[in-house]
PDB file of C-alpha atoms in Angstrom:
ATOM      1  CA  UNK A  28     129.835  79.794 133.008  1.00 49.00           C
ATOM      2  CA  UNK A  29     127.114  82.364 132.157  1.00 50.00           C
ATOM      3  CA  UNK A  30     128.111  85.804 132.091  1.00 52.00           C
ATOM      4  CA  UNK A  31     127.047  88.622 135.074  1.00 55.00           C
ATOM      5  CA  UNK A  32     124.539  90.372 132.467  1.00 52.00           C
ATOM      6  CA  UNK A  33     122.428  87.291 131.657  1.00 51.00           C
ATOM      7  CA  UNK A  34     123.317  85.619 127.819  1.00 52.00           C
ATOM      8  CA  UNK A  35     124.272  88.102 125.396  1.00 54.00           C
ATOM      9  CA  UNK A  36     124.952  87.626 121.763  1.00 54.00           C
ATOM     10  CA  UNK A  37     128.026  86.817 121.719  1.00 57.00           C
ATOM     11  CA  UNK A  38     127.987  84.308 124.464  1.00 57.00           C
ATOM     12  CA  UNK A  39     127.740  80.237 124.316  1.00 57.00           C
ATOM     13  CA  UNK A  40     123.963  79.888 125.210  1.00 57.00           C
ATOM     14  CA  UNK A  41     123.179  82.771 122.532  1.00 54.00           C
ATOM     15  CA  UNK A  42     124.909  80.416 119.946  1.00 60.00           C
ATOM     16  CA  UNK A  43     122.940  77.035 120.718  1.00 70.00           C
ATOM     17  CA  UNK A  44     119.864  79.087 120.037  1.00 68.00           C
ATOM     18  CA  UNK A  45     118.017  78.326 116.611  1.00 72.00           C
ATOM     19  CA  UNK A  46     117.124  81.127 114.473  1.00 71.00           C
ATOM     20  CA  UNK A  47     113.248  81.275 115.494  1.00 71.00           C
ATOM     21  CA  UNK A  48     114.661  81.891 118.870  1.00 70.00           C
ATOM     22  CA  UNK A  49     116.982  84.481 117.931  1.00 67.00           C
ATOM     23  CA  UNK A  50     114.244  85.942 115.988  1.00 66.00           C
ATOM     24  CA  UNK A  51     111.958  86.396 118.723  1.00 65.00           C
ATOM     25  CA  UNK A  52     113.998  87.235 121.035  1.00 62.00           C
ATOM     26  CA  UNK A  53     115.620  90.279 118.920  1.00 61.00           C
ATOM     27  CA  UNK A  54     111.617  90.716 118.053  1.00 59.00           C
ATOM     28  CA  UNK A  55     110.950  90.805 121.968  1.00 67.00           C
ATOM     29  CA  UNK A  56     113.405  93.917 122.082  1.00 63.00           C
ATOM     30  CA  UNK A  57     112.101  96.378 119.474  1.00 76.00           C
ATOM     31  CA  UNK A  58     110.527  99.224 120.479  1.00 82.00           C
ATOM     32  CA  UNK A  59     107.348 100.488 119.088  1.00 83.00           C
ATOM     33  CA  UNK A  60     108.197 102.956 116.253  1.00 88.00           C
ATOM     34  CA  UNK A  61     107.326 106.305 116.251  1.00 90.00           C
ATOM     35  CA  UNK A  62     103.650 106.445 114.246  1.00 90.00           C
ATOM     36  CA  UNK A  63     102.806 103.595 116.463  1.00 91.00           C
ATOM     37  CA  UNK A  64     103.299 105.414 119.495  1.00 92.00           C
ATOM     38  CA  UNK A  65     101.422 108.541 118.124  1.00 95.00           C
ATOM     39  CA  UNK A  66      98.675 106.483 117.447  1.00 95.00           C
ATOM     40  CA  UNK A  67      98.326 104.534 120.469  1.00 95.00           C
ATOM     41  CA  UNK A  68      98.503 108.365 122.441  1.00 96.00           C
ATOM     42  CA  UNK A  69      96.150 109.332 119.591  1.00 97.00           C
ATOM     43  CA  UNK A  70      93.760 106.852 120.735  1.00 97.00           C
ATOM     44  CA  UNK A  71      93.718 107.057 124.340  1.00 98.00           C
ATOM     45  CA  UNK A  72      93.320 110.923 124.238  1.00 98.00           C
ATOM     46  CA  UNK A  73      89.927 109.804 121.599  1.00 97.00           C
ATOM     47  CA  UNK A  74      88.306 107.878 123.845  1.00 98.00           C
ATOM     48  CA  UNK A  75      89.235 110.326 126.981  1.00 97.00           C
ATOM     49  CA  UNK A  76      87.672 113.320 125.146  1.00 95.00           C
ATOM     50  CA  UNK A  77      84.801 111.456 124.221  1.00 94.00           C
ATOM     51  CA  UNK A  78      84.108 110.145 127.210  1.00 94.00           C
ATOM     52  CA  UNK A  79      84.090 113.847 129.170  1.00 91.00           C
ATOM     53  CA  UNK A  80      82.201 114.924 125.969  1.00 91.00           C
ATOM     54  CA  UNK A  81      79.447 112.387 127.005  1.00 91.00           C
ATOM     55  CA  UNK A  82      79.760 113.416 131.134  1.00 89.00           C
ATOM     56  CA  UNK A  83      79.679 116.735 130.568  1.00 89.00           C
ATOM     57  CA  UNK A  84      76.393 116.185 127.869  1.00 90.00           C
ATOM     58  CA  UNK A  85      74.669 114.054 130.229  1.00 90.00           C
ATOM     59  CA  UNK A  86      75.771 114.511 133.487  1.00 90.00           C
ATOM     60  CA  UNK A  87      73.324 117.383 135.435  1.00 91.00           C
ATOM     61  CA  UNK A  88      75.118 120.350 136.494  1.00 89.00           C
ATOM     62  CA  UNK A  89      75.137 119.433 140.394  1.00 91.00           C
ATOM     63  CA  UNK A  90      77.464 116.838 139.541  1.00 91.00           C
ATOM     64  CA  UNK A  91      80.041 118.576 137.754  1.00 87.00           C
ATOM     65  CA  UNK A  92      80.117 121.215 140.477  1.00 90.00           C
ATOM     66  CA  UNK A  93      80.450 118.400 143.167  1.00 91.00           C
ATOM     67  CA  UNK A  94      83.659 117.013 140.879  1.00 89.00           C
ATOM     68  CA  UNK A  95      84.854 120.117 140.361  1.00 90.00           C
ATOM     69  CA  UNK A  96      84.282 121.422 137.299  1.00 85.00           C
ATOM     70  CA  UNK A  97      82.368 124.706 137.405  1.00 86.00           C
ATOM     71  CA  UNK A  98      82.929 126.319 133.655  1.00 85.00           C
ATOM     72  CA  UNK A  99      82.238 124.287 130.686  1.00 85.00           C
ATOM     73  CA  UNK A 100      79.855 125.255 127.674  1.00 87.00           C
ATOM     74  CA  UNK A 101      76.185 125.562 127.734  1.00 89.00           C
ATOM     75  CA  UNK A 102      74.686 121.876 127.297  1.00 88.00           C
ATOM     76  CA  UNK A 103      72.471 123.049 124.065  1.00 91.00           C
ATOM     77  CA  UNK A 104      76.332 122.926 122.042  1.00 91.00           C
ATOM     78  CA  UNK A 105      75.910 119.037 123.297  1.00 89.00           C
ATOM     79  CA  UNK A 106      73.482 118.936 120.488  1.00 91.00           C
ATOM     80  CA  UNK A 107      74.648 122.087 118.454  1.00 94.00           C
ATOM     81  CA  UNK A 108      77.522 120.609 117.356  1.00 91.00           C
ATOM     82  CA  UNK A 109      76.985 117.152 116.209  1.00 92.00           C
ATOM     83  CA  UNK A 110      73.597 118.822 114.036  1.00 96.00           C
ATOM     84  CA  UNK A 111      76.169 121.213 112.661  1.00 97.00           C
ATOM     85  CA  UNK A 112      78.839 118.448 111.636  1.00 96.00           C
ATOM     86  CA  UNK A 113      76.313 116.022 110.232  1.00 97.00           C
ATOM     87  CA  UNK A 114      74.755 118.617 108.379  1.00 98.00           C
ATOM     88  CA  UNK A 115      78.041 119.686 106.905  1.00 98.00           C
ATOM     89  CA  UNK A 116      78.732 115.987 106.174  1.00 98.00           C
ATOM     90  CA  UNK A 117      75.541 116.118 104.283  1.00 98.00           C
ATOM     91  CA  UNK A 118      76.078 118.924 102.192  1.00 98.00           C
ATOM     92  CA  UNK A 119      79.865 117.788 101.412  1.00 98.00           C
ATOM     93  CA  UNK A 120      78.264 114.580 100.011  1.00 98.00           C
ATOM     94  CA  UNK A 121      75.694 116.599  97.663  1.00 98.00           C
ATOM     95  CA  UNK A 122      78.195 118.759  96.617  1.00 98.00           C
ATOM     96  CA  UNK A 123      80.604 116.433  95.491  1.00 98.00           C
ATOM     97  CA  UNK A 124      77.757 114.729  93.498  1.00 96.00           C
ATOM     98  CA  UNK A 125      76.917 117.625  92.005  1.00 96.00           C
ATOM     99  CA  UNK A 126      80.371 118.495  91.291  1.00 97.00           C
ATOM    100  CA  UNK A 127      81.144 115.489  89.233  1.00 94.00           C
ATOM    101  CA  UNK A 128      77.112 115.866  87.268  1.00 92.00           C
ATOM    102  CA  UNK A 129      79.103 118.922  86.086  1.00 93.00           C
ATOM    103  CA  UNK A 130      81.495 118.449  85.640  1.00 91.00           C
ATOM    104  CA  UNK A 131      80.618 115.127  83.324  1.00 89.00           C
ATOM    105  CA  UNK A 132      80.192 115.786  79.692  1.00 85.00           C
ATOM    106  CA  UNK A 133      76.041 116.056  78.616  1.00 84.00           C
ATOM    107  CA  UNK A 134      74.786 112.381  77.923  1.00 78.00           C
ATOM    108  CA  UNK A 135      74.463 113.257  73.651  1.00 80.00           C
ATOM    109  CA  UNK A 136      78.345 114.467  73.695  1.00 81.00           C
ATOM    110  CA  UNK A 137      80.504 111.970  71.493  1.00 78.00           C
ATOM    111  CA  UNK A 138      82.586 111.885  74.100  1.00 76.00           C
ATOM    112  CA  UNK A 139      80.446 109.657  76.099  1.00 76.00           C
ATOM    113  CA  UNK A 140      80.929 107.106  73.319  1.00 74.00           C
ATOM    114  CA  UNK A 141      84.626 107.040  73.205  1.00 73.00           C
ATOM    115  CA  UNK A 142      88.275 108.807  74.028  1.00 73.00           C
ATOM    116  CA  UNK A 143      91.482 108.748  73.318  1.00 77.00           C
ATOM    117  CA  UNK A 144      92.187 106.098  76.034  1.00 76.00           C
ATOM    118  CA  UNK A 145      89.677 103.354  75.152  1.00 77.00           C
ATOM    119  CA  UNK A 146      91.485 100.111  74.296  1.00 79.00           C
ATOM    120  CA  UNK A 147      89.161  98.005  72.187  1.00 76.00           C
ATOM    121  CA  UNK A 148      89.591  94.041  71.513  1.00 74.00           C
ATOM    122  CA  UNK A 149      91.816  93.585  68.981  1.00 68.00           C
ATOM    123  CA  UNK A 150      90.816  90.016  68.215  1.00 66.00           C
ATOM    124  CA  UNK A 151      89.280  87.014  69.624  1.00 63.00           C
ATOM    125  CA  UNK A 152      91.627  84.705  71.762  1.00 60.00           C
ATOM    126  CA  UNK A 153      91.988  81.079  70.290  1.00 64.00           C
ATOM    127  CA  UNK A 154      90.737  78.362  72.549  1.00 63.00           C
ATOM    128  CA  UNK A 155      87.541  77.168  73.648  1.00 67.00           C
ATOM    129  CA  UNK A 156      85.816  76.753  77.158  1.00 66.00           C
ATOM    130  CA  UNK A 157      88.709  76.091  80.283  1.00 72.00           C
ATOM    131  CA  UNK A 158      91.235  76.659  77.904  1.00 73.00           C
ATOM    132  CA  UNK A 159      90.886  79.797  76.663  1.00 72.00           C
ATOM    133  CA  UNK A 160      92.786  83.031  78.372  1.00 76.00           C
ATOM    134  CA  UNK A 161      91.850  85.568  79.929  1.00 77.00           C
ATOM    135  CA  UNK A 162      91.146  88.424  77.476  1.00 76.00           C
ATOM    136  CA  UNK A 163      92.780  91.833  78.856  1.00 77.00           C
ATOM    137  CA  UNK A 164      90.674  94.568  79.807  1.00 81.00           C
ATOM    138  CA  UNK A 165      88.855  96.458  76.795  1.00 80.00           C
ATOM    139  CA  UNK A 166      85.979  98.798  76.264  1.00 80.00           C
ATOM    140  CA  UNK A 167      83.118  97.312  74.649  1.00 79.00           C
ATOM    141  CA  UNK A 168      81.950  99.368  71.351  1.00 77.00           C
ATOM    142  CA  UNK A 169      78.950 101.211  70.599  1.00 77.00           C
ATOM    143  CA  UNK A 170      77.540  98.664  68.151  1.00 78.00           C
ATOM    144  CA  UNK A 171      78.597  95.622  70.439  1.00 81.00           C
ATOM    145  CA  UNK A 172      76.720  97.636  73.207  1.00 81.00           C
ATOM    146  CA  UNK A 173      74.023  98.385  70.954  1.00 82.00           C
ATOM    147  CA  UNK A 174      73.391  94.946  69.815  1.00 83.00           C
ATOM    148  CA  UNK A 175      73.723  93.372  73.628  1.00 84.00           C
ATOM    149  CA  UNK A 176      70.915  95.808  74.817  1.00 86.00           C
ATOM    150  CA  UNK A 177      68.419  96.337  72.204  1.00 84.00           C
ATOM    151  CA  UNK A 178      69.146  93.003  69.894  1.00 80.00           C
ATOM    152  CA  UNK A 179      67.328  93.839  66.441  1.00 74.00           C
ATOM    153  CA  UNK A 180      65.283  96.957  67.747  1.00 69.00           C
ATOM    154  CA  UNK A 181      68.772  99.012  67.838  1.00 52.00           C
ATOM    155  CA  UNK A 182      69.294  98.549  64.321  1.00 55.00           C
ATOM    156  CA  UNK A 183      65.747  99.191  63.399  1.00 56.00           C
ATOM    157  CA  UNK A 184      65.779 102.525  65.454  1.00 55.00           C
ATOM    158  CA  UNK A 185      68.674 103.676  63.794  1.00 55.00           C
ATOM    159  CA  UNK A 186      66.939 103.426  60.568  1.00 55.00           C
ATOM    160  CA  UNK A 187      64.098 105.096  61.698  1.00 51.00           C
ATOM    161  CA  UNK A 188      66.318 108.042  62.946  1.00 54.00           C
ATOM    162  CA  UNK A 189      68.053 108.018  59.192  1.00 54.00           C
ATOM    163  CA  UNK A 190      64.483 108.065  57.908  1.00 53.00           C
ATOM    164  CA  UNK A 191      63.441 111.026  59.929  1.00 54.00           C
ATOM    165  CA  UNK A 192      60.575 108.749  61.237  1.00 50.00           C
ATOM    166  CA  UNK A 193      61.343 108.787  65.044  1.00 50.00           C
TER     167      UNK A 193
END
């Protein structure tokens, strides 16, 4: 006999059930939690303010009155507003490039070369080909950088500098 309720957990048809079913059916009973519920509400209220943004931008005044709705802003803010946010977008992004140009150190500063948290190779891994490791993360030095850009001409150009012959 099944109890008045329907099966509960503790009854024999709750037992025979495997533990995918018991799974889904305790899954089946959550309730959304709490940041899921804000969003959802957080999303619905989204699209309705954008879409009364959009009838009150495009819909002609005879309308709104006909609806209803007889004060709202003058329609020029329709375009006011998103000039003034993508404008202030704009000028976020320069700053913050121009913020980190000064805040860089000057490309002849030594301290473009190296710091005191560059971790250079300490040796070259044994192995050849597939069965050599992977090598750990390192900064490449200034006359390993040197020689992989310029070849011979690096070396030759700092003689010339030595030489005062630029």
């Amino acid at each position: 006999m099944r109890p008045a309720g329907g099966t509960t957990e503790f009854s024999p048809t709750a037992r025979r059930r495997s533990p995918r079913q018991a799974a889904g059916a305790r899954a089946r009973r959550t309730r959304p939690s709490e940041p899921e519920a804000y969003g959802f509400v957080g999303s619905i209220a989204a699209v309705a303010a954008a879409l009364a943004y959009l009838a009150w931008a495009y819909a002609p005044a005879p309308w709104l009155h006909h609806i209803g709705v007889t004060y709202y802003p003058n329609k020029r803010w329709a375009v006011a507003v998103p000039a003034f946010v993508l404008a202030a977008a704009a000028q976020v992004v320069i700053l913050y490039v121009a913020s980190n140009f000064l805040l860089s150190p000057p490309p002849a500063s030594f301290d473009t070369i190296s710091d005191e948290h560059a971790r250079y190779r300490a040796s070259s891994s044994p192995g050849t080909g597939a069965d050599r490791p992977v090598e750990p993360i390192s900064d490449i030095g200034i006359d390993r950088m040197n020689h992989l850009m310029f070849g011979d001409q690096g070396s030759r150009c700092i003689q010339f500098q030595e030489d005062g012959l630029n």
